[in-house]
Coordinates of N, CA and C in Angstrom, one line a residue:
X1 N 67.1 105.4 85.7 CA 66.9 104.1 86.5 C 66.0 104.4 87.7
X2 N 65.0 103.5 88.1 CA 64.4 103.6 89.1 C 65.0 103.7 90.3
X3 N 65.2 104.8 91.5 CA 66.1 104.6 92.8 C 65.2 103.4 93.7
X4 N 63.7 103.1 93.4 CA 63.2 102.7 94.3 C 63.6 100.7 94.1
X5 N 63.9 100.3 93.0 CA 64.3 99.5 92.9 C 65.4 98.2 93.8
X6 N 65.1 97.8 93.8 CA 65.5 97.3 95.4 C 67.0 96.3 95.0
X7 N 68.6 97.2 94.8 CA 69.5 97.2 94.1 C 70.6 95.5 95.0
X8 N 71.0 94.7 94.6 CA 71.5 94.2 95.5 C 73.1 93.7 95.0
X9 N 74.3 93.7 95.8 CA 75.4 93.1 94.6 C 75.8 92.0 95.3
X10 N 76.5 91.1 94.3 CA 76.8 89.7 94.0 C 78.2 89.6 94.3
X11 N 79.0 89.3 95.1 CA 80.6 89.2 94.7 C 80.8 88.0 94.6
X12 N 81.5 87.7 93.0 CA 82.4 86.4 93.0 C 83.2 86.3 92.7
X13 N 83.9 85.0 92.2 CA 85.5 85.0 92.4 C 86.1 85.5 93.3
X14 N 86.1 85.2 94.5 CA 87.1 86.0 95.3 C 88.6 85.6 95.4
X15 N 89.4 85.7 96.1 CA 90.7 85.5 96.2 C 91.0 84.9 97.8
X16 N 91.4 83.6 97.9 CA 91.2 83.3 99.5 C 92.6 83.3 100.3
X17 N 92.8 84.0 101.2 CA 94.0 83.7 101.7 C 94.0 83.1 103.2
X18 N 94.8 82.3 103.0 CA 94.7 80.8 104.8 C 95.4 81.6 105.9
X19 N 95.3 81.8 106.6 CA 96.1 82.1 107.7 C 95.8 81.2 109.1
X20 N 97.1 80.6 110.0 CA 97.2 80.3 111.2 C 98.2 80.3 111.7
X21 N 98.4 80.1 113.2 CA 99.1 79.9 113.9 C 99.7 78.7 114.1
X22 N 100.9 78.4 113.9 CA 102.0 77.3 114.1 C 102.1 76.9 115.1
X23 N 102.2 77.6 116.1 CA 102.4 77.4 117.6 C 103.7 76.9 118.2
X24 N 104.9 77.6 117.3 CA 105.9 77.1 117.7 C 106.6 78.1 118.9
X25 N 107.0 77.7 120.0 CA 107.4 77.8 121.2 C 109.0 78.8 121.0
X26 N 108.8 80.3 122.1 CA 110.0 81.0 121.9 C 110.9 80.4 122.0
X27 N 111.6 79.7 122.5 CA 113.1 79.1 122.7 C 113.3 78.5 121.2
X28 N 112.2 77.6 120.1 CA 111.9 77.3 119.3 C 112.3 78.1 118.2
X29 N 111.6 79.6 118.1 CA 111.7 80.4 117.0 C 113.2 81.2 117.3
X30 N 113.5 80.9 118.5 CA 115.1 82.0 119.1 C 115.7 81.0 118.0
X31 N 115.9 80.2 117.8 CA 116.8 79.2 117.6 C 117.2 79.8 116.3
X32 N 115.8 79.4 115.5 CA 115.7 79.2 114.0 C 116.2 80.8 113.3
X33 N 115.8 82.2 114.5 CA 116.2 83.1 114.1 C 117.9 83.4 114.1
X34 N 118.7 82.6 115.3 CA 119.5 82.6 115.2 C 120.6 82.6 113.7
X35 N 120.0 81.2 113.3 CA 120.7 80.4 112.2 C 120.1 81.2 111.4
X36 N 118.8 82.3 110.7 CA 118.7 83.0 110.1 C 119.8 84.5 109.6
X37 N 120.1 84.8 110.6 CA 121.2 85.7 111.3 C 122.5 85.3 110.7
X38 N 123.0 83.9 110.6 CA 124.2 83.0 110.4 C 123.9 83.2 108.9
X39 N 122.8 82.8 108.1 CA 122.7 82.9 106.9 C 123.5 84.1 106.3
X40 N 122.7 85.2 107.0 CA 122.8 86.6 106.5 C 124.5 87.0 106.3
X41 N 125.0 86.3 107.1 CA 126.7 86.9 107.6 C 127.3 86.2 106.5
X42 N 126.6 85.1 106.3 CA 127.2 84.3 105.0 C 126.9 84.3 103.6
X43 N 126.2 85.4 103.4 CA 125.7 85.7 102.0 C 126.3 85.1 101.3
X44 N 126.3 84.7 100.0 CA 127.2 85.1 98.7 C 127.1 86.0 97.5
X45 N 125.9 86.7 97.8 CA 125.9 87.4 96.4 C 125.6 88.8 96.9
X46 N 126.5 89.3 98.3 CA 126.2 91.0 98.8 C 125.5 91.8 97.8
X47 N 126.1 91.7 96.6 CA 125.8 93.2 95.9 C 124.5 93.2 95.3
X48 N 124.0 91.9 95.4 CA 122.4 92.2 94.8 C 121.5 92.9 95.6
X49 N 121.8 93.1 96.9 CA 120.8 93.6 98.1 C 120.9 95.0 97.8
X50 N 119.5 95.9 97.7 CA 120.1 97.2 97.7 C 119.7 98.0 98.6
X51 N 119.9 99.6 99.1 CA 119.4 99.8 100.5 C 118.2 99.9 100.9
X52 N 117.4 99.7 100.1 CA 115.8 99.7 100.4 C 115.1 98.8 100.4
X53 N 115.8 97.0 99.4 CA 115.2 95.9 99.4 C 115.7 95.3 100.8
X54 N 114.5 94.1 101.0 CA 115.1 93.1 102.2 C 115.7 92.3 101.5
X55 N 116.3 92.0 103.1 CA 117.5 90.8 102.2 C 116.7 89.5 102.5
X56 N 116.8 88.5 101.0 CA 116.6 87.5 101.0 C 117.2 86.4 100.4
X57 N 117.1 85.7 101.3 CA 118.3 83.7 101.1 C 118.1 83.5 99.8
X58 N 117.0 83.4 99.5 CA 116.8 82.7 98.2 C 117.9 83.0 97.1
X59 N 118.3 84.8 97.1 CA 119.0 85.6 96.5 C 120.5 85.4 97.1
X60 N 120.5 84.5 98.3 CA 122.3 84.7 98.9 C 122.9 83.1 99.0
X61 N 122.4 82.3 98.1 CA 122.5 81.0 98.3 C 122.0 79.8 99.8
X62 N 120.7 80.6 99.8 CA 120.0 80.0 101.3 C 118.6 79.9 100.9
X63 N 118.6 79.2 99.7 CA 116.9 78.7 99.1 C 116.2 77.5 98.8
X64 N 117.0 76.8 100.2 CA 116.3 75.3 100.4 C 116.1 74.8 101.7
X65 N 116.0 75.6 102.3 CA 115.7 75.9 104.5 C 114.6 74.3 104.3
X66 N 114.2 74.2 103.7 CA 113.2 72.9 103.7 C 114.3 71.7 104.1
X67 N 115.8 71.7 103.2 CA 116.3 70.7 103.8 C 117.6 70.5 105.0
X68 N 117.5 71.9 105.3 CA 118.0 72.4 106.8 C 117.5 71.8 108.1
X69 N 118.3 70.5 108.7 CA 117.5 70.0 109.6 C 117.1 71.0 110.6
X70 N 117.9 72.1 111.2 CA 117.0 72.6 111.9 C 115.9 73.4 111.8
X71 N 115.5 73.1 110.6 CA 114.3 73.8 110.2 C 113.0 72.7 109.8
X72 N 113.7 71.2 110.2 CA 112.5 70.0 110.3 C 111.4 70.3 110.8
X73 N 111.1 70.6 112.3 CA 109.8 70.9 113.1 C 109.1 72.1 112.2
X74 N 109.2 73.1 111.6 CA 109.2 74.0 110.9 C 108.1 73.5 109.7
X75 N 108.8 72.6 108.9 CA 108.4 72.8 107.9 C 107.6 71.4 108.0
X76 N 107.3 70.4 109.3 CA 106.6 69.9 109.1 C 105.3 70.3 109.5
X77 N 105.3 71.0 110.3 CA 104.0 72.1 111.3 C 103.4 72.8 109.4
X78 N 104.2 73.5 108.5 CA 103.7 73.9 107.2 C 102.9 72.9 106.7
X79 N 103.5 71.8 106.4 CA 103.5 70.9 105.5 C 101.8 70.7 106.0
X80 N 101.8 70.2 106.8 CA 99.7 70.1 107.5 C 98.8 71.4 106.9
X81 N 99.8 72.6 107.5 CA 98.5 74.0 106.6 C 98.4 73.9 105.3
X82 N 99.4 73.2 104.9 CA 99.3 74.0 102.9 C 97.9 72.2 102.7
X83 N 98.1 71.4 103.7 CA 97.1 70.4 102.7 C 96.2 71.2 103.7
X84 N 95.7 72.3 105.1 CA 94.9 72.1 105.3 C 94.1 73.0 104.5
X85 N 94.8 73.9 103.7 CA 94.3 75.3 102.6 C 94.2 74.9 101.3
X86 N 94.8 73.5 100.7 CA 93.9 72.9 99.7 C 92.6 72.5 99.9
X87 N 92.3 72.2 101.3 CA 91.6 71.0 101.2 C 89.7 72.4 101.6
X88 N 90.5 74.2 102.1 CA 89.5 74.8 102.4 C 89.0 75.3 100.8
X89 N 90.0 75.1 100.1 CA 89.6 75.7 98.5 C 89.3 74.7 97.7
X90 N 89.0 73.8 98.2 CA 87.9 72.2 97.9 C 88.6 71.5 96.6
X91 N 90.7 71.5 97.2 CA 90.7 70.4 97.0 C 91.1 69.5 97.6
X92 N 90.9 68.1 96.7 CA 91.2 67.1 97.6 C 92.9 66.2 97.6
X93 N 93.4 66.8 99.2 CA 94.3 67.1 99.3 C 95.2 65.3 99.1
X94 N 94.4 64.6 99.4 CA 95.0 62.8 99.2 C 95.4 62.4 98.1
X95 N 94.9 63.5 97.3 CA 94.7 63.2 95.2 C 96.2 64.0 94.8
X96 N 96.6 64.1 95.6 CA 98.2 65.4 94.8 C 99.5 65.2 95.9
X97 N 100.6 65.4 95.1 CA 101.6 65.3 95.4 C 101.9 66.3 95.3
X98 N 102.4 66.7 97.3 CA 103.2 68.3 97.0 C 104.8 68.2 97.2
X99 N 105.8 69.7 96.7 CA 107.0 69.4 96.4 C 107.4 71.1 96.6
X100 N 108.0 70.6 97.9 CA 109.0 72.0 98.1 C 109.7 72.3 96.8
X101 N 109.5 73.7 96.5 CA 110.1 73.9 95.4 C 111.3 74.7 95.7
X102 N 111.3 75.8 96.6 CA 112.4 76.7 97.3 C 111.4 77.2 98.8
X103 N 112.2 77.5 99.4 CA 112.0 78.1 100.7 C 113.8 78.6 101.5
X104 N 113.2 80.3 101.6 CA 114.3 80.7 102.1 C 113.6 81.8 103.3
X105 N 114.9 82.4 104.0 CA 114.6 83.5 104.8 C 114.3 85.0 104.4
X106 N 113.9 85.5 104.9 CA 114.1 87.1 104.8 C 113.7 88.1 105.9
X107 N 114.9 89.0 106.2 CA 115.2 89.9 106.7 C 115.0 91.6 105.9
X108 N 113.4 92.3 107.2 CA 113.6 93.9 106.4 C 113.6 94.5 107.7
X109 N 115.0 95.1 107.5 CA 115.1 96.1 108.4 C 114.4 97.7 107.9
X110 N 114.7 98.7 108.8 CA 114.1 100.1 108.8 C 114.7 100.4 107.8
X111 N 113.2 101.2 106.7 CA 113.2 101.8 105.2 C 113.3 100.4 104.3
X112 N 113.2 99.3 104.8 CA 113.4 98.5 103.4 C 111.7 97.6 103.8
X113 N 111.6 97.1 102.4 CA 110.7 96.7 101.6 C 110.6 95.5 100.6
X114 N 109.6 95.1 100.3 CA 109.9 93.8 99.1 C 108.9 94.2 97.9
X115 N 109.5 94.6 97.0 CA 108.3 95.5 95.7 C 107.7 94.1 95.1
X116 N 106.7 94.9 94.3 CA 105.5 93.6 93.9 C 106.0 93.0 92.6
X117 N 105.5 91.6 93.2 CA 105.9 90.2 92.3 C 105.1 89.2 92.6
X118 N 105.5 88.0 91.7 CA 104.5 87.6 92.1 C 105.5 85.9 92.0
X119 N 104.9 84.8 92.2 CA 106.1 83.2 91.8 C 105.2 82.6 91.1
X120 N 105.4 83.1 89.5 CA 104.9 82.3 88.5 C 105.4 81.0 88.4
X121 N 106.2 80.4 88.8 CA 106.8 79.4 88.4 C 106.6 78.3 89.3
X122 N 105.7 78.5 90.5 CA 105.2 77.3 91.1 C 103.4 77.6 91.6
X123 N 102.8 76.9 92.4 CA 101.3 76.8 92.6 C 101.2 77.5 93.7
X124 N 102.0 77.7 94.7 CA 101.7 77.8 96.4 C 102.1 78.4 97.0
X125 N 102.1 79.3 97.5 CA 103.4 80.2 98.5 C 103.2 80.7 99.3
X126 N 103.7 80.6 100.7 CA 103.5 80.9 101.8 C 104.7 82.1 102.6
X127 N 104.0 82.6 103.5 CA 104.7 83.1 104.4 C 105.2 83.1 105.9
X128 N 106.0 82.7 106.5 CA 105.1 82.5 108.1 C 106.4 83.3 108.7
X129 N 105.9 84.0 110.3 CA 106.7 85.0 110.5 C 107.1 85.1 112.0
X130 N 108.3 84.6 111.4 CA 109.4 84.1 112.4 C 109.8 85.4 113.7
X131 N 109.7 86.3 113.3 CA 110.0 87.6 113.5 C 109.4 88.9 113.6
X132 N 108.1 89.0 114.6 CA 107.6 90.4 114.2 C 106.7 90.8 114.8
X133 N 106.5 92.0 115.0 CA 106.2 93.5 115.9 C 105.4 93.7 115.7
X134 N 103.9 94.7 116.0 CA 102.7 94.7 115.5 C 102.8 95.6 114.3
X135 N 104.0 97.0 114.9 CA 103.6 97.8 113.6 C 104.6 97.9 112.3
X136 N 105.6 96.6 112.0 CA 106.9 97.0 111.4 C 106.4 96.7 110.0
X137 N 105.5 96.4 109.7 CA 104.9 96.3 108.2 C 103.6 95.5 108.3
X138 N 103.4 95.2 106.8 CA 102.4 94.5 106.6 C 102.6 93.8 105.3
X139 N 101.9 93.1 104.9 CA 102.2 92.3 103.4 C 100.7 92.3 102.7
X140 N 100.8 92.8 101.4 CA 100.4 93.8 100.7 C 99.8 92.5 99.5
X141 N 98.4 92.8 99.1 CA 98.2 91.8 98.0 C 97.3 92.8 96.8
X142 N 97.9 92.5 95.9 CA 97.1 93.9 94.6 C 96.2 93.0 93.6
X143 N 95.0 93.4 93.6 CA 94.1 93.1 92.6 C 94.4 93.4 91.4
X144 N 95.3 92.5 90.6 CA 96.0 92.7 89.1 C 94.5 93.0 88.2
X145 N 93.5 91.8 88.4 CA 92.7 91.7 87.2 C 91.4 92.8 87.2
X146 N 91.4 93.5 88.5 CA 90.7 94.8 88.4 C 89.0 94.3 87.9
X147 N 88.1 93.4 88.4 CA 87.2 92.6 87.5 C 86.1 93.7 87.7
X148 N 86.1 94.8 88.0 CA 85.4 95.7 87.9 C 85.3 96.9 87.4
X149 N 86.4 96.9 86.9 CA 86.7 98.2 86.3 C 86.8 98.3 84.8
X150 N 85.0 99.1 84.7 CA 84.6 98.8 83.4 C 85.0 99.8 82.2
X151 N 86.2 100.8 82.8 CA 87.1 101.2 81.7 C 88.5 101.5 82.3
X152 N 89.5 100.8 81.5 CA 90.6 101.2 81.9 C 91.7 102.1 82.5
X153 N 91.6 101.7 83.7 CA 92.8 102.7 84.2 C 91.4 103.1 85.4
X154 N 90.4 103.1 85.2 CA 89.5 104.0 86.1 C 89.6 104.3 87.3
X155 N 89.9 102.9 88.4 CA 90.4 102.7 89.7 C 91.5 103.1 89.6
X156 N 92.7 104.0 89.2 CA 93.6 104.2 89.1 C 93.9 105.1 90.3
X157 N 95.1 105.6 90.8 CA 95.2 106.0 92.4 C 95.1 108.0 91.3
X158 N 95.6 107.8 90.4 CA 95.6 109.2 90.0 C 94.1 109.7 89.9
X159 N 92.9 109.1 89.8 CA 91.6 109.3 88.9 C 90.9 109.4 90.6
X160 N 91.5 108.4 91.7 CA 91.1 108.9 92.9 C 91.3 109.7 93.5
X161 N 92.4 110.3 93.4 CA 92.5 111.8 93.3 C 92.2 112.9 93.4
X162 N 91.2 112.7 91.9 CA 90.3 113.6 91.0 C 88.7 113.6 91.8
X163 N 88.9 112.7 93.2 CA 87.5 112.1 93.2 C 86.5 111.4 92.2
X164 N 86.9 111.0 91.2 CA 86.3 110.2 90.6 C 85.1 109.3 90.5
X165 N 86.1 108.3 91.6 CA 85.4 107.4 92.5 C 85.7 107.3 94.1
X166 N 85.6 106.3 95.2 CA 85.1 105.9 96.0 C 85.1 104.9 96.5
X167 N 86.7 104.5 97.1 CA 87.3 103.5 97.5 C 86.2 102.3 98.2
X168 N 85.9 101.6 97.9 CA 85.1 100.3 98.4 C 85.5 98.7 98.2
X169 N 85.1 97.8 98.5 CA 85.2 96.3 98.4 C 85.1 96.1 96.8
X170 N 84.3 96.7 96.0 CA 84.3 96.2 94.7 C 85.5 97.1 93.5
X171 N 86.4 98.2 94.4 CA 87.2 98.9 93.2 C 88.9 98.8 94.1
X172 N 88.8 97.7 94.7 CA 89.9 98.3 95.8 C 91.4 97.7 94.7
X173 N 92.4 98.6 95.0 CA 93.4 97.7 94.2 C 94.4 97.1 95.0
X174 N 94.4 97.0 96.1 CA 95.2 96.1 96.9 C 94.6 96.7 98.0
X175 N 94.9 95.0 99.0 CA 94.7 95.0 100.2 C 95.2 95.1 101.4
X176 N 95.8 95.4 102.5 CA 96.9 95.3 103.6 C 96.4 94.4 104.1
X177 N 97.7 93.2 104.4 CA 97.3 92.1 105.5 C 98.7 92.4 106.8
X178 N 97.4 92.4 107.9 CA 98.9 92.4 109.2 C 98.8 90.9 109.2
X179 N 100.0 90.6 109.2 CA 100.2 89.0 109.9 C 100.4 89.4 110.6
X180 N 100.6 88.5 112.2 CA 101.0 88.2 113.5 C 102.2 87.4 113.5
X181 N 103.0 87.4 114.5 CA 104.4 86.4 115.2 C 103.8 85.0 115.1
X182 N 104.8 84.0 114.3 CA 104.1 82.8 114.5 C 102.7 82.5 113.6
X183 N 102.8 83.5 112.6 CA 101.4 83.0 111.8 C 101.7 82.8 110.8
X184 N 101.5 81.9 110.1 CA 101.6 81.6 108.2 C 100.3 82.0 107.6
X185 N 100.7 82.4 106.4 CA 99.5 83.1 105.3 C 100.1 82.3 104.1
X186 N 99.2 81.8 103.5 CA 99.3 80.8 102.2 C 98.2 81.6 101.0
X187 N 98.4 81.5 100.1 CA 97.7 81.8 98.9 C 98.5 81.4 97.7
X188 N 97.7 81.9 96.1 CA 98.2 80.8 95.3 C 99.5 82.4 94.4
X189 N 100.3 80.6 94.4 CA 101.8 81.7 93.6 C 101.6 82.7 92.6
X190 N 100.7 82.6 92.0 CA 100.6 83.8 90.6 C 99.8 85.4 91.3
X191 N 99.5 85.3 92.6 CA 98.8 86.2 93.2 C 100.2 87.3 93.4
X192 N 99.8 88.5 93.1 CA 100.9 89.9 92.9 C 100.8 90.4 94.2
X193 N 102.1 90.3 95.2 CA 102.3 91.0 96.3 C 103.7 91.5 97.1
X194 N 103.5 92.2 98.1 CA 104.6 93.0 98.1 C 104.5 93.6 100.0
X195 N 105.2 94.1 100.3 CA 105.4 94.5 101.5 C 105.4 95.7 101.9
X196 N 104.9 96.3 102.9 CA 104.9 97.5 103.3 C 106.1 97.7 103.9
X197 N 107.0 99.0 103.8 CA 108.2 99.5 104.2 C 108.1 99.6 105.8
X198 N 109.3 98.6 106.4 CA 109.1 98.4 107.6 C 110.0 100.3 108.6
X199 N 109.1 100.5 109.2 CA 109.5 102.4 109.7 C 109.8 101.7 111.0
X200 N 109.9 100.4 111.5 CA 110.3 100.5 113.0 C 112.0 100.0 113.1
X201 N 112.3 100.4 114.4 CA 113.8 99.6 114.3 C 113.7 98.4 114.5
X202 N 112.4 97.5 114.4 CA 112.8 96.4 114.6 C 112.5 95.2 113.3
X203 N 113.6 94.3 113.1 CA 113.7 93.6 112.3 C 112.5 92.4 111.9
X204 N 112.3 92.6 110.8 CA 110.8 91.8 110.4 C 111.8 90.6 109.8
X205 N 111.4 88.7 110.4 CA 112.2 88.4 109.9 C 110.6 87.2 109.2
X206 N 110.8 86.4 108.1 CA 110.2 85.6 107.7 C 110.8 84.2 107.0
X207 N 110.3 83.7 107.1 CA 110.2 82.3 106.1 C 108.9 81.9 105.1
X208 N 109.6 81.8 103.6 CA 108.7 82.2 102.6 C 109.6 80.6 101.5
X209 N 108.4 80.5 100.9 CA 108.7 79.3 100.3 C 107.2 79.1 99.0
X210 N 107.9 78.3 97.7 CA 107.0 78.0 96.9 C 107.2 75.9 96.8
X211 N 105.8 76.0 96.8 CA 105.6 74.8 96.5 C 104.9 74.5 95.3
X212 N 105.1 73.2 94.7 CA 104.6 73.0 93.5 C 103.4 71.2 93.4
X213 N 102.8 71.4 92.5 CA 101.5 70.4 92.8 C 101.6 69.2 91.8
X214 N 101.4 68.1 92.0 CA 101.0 66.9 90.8 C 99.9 66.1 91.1
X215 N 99.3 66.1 90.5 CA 97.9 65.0 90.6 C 99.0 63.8 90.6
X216 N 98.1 62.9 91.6 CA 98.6 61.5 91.7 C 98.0 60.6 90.5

């Protein structure tokens, strides 16, 4: 191949993720973490938590915070981002009917984590973070479909290793996203992600929820 060739690359398909700030007021979020806290003490299904996962409502009979009135101001401040993150991935948000599908809490304390998954079973899912420190984790998104990798396994962490290849924008297999205090991140439910193991003593707490879509 000619080097002098004047080489240029194309990315498409990308994967878009929304992020903003709610702007909900400390006495505001004291509150909501409070009754978070209340959840936790009132589990019902202890034994599913194990010492490394976070604990999450959805899992302890606390997976409808959408119809928790003190969680109204909350989820109506959401309710504006999720049409305003249809409306940036061009659709049009007046034409669809959205529908809480679950929304619950979650608490990760030090050494625990949330392993990768993904919520096949609705369109929308968000995160926003009620709770959190600059360095007590991050939340983690993995490039399942690998659209580059023109033989299998290539990108693999073992083959980089080997030096093989050369970690870049076009072979990467997941991304780290820091959210901030007070920020929601939206992307679509079939997207595979997961959490970085929080190493600080301080409690990472969230509010995570799927929503689901109908054309009008």
């Amino acid at each position: 191949m000619d080097k002098n060739i004047n080489q240029k690359l194309i990315h498409l398909f990308p994967l878009t993720i929304y992020r903003s700030h709610l702007g909900l007021t400390d006495s505001a979020r004291k509150e909501l973490i409070e009754d978070v806290y209340l959840q936790e003490k009132q589990s019902k299904n202890v034994k599913y938590k194990s010492n490394y996962n976070s604990w999450t409502g959805d899992t302890q009979g606390f997976e409808f915070l959408f119809l928790n009135k003190k969680f109204n101001r909350l989820f109506s401040l959401i309710s504006k981002e999720i049409k305003a993150y249809t409306e940036a991935i061009g659709i049009h948000s007046e034409k669809i009917d959205f529908y809480y599908q679950r929304a619950w809490a979650t608490i990760s304390r030090k050494g625990e984590n949330i392993s990768m998954h993904s919520h096949n079973q609705s369109h929308i899912t968000f995160a926003y973070y009620l709770k959190k420190k600059k360095d007590d984790g991050k939340l983690v998104f993995h490039n399942e479909k690998a659209q580059n990798e023109i033989s299998s396994g290539m990108f693999s962490s073992n083959l980089y290793k080997e030096n093989l290849f050369k970690p870049n924008y076009a072979n990467a297999a997941k991304g780290n996203f820091p959210p901030e205090l007070d920020e929601i991140v939206i992307f679509p439910s079939k997207t595979q992600h997961s959490t970085i193991t929080n190493e600080t003593s301080n409690d990472r707490m969230s509010i995570s929820g799927d929503i689901s879509i109908i054309s009008k």
